[in-house]
Amino acid sequence: MDRRRLGLGGLLRHPLTVATPSVLVMLAFFFAPVVITVVYSFLTGELFQVSRPITLGNYESALTLDVNRTMALNSVIIGVIVATVTVAVGMPVAYWLHFSAGRWATPVISLVVASMFAGYLVRIYAWRTVLGTNGVINSGLSGSGLIDEPLGFLIFSRAAVTIAELHLMLPFAIVMLYAAIRPIRLDHLEAAEDLGSSPSIRWRRLILPLMAAPMASAWMFIFIVSSSDFVTPQFLGGLDGQLIGTQINRYFRESGDYGKGAALAVLMIVFYTVLYLLIQGGLRMAKLNRIEWD
Amino acid sequence: MAPTNEAEHKAFAKTQLSIQHLTHRYGDDEVLSDINLDVTEGEFITFLGPSGCGKTTTLRAIAGFITPTEGRVLLDGDDITDLPAHKRPVNMVFQQSTLFPHLDVGQNVAFGLEVAKVPKAEREKRVREALSLVKLEGFERRRATQLSGGQRQRVNLARAIVNRPKVLLLDEPLSALDLKIRLDLEVELRRVHRELGATFIYVTHDQREALALSDRIAVFNQGRIEQLDKAEVLYREPNSQFAASFVGDANVFAIDIASIGDATVTTTDGLELPLITDQAAVGPHWLVVRPEDVRFDTDTAGVEATVMDAAFRGASVTYRAECSALGASIKAEIPDEIPGTTIGRQVQVSWSGQRARLLPRQV
């Protein structure tokens, strides 16, 4: 293109001009923090500062400390449970919303979205009043004479964190899967039925393959968000329900050892990236990574 | 030899699909009222009608997507009314392409065979044959997005016929395509029907398509079959005003016959109109005249009219003339332009009395 004849309007619509703001935002708020974190992870941290010498000690402690291992394991377990359950529940809900709900689809999806408007902390506190020793469940059970002592495992436990995360994440699963299922038309299902597919074959050979990529995206998104959460464990996790985010939070905000915190953060980034690449690779091998709708 | 009428038609071949007293209601809304129809093996039959007339509902009852409120569907003598769609030996081509986007052309065509657990070698052979029948040899590895609209509908056709359905159902499969592709595919559909020898049931609202494709046409109106006949019979001898005006172009005049002459009838208004028929009777009637049977300025009896419009069609010219005596606008399709027939001119309009058709009219 001839630059001199571009004019102001042409310049404003030029691909480079259009892309610049988002590139700058990504550089400033994503790329730069990641680079800083990586740099910090190789430095020695003390009292909210980092300094040389360059060291691998942060990684050594990140990988060997028992408390880190326990919390990382908690993260993986809770992340897998929450992501799997919400996607497994969200999928039939999305199917129902798209194919069967009819005029109920819009009000129901509005309610799902509206539930996300309630503050994050408010919803966590709500679970405290439900699950606590004097909470709705325990007083209900003891009032009806089913239990003598309050059930202690309901709160300040892995179970409590899992329940709260399921509640926090389910709307995301439903909204993401509902958006993704909409290109499937009723006559696609009818065509499959017409070609001899029973309902179960229709799910196996049509709906699940078409939804594999969006289901993987939703799963990955929910896994990342729920397994890295450090606020919910703080309110509901007690001693054995803490996730890896708790530990990073402690390094950065309590002990001030930026180096160790950064090393854990970098390991999380690496872990999530590898997991993402594995899932994408699997989808690509199954030729389900990119569905082109006609 | 082609059978010449309904009775002979039935005597020649066996009935494959029988629809008996089919009635369907959505709440209080009756969309099908007592549909009866016997389809002969190997026949190409078309359900023709405006939208909401019940043609698609009938087709979907045959496919198994709806269970009719009343009535039975019999296939080769077996009652399939309550059989779910996936167990019926019929296949359907939909209005919009329904190719599965995660599969390529070959996998799409093989879908029904795989579900039916047909062995791989036979599956591949039949997919090849089906694709070759729709003239898409070697397209197995293509994706739907790499095909044109017409090619996609060919693949949809191949995906249906590869299962060797007893009856192939086609739900306006060409209506989403451009005219030229539609005309090409009509020819292809007729060829595929000839080569397969299977029974085809075709739904359309396009009377031209129906006339061009079908052995017989069922004209649907308001949930009923108005007339079921061969295309020529339907065109020449429509038995209702609706059938006459829906199939082909028609001039339909409301007349009141006062007396009957040799080659004409005289209306109560004193108009003498060309008509040769053994059914003419005194009283209110519809007079149906096809535009191509209309002539201007001949010696025979006719009516005065004023030319309002002339449109050149290539092979013919279509005139529209306003006739105040009949209270109607007359459409005429005349092979050659008539010199001096300018807009506003008075003409003597006449038509072939042999070809005009008289239908009873309720008043």
mmCIF file of C-alpha atoms in Angstrom, chain A residues 183-199 201-202 204-210 286-288 290-294, chain B residues 60 63-65 84-88 90-94 96-103 108 111-112 114-115 143-145 152 159-160 163:
data_model
loop_
_atom_site.group_PDB
_atom_site.id
_atom_site.type_symbol
_atom_site.label_atom_id
_atom_site.label_comp_id
_atom_site.label_asym_id
_atom_site.label_seq_id
_atom_site.Cartn_x
_atom_site.Cartn_y
_atom_site.Cartn_z
ATOM 1 C CA PRO A 183 -24.632 -23.639 15.912
ATOM 2 C CA ILE A 184 -25.973 -27.211 16.204
ATOM 3 C CA ARG A 185 -29.416 -27.143 14.629
ATOM 4 C CA LEU A 186 -32.380 -29.362 15.383
ATOM 5 C CA ASP A 187 -32.219 -30.752 11.854
ATOM 6 C CA HIS A 188 -28.624 -31.901 12.477
ATOM 7 C CA LEU A 189 -30.028 -34.055 15.294
ATOM 8 C CA GLU A 190 -32.917 -35.173 13.121
ATOM 9 C CA ALA A 191 -30.543 -36.066 10.299
ATOM 10 C CA ALA A 192 -28.515 -38.243 12.674
ATOM 11 C CA GLU A 193 -31.724 -39.825 13.941
ATOM 12 C CA ASP A 194 -32.916 -40.364 10.384
ATOM 13 C CA LEU A 195 -29.618 -42.130 9.608
ATOM 14 C CA GLY A 196 -30.357 -44.684 12.319
ATOM 15 C CA SER A 197 -28.881 -43.150 15.481
ATOM 16 C CA SER A 198 -30.549 -43.849 18.796
ATOM 17 C CA PRO A 199 -30.354 -41.011 21.362
ATOM 18 C CA ILE A 201 -25.463 -42.777 19.477
ATOM 19 C CA ARG A 202 -26.495 -39.205 18.719
ATOM 20 C CA ARG A 204 -21.638 -40.140 21.139
ATOM 21 C CA ARG A 205 -21.238 -39.530 17.431
ATOM 22 C CA LEU A 206 -22.614 -36.038 16.970
ATOM 23 C CA ILE A 207 -23.077 -33.850 20.044
ATOM 24 C CA LEU A 208 -19.990 -34.791 22.049
ATOM 25 C CA PRO A 209 -17.572 -34.629 19.090
ATOM 26 C CA LEU A 210 -18.992 -31.251 18.052
ATOM 27 C CA ALA A 286 -9.030 -36.406 16.992
ATOM 28 C CA LYS A 287 -9.517 -33.643 14.359
ATOM 29 C CA LEU A 288 -11.975 -31.939 16.680
ATOM 30 C CA ARG A 290 -11.579 -26.621 14.849
ATOM 31 C CA ILE A 291 -15.128 -27.212 13.661
ATOM 32 C CA GLU A 292 -15.960 -25.289 10.493
ATOM 33 C CA TRP A 293 -19.674 -24.610 10.283
ATOM 34 C CA ASP A 294 -21.130 -24.293 6.797
ATOM 35 C CA ARG B 60 -42.336 -35.856 8.932
ATOM 36 C CA ALA B 63 -40.001 -40.088 8.582
ATOM 37 C CA GLY B 64 -41.075 -40.648 12.184
ATOM 38 C CA PHE B 65 -40.341 -37.178 13.566
ATOM 39 C CA PRO B 84 -39.105 -44.329 16.192
ATOM 40 C CA ALA B 85 -37.436 -42.463 13.329
ATOM 41 C CA HIS B 86 -34.070 -44.183 13.780
ATOM 42 C CA LYS B 87 -35.633 -47.601 13.220
ATOM 43 C CA ARG B 88 -37.480 -46.753 10.000
ATOM 44 C CA VAL B 90 -36.609 -44.463 5.142
ATOM 45 C CA ASN B 91 -34.158 -41.584 4.764
ATOM 46 C CA MET B 92 -34.577 -37.891 4.355
ATOM 47 C CA VAL B 93 -32.863 -34.974 2.662
ATOM 48 C CA PHE B 94 -33.508 -31.723 4.502
ATOM 49 C CA GLN B 96 -30.911 -26.891 4.621
ATOM 50 C CA SER B 97 -27.737 -28.940 4.318
ATOM 51 C CA THR B 98 -27.291 -31.015 7.480
ATOM 52 C CA LEU B 99 -23.778 -32.315 6.833
ATOM 53 C CA PHE B 100 -22.004 -32.966 10.136
ATOM 54 C CA PRO B 101 -19.171 -30.421 10.295
ATOM 55 C CA HIS B 102 -16.748 -32.611 12.268
ATOM 56 C CA LEU B 103 -16.740 -35.219 9.504
ATOM 57 C CA ASN B 108 -20.723 -38.104 6.368
ATOM 58 C CA PHE B 111 -22.546 -42.261 8.843
ATOM 59 C CA GLY B 112 -25.684 -44.371 8.461
ATOM 60 C CA GLU B 114 -21.379 -47.117 10.399
ATOM 61 C CA VAL B 115 -24.328 -46.824 12.760
ATOM 62 C CA ARG B 143 -15.057 -30.766 4.058
ATOM 63 C CA ALA B 144 -18.540 -29.280 3.711
ATOM 64 C CA THR B 145 -17.032 -25.768 3.814
ATOM 65 C CA ARG B 152 -23.566 -29.986 -0.372
ATOM 66 C CA ARG B 159 -25.753 -39.753 2.544
ATOM 67 C CA ALA B 160 -29.448 -40.654 2.379
ATOM 68 C CA ASN B 163 -28.536 -46.656 3.126
#
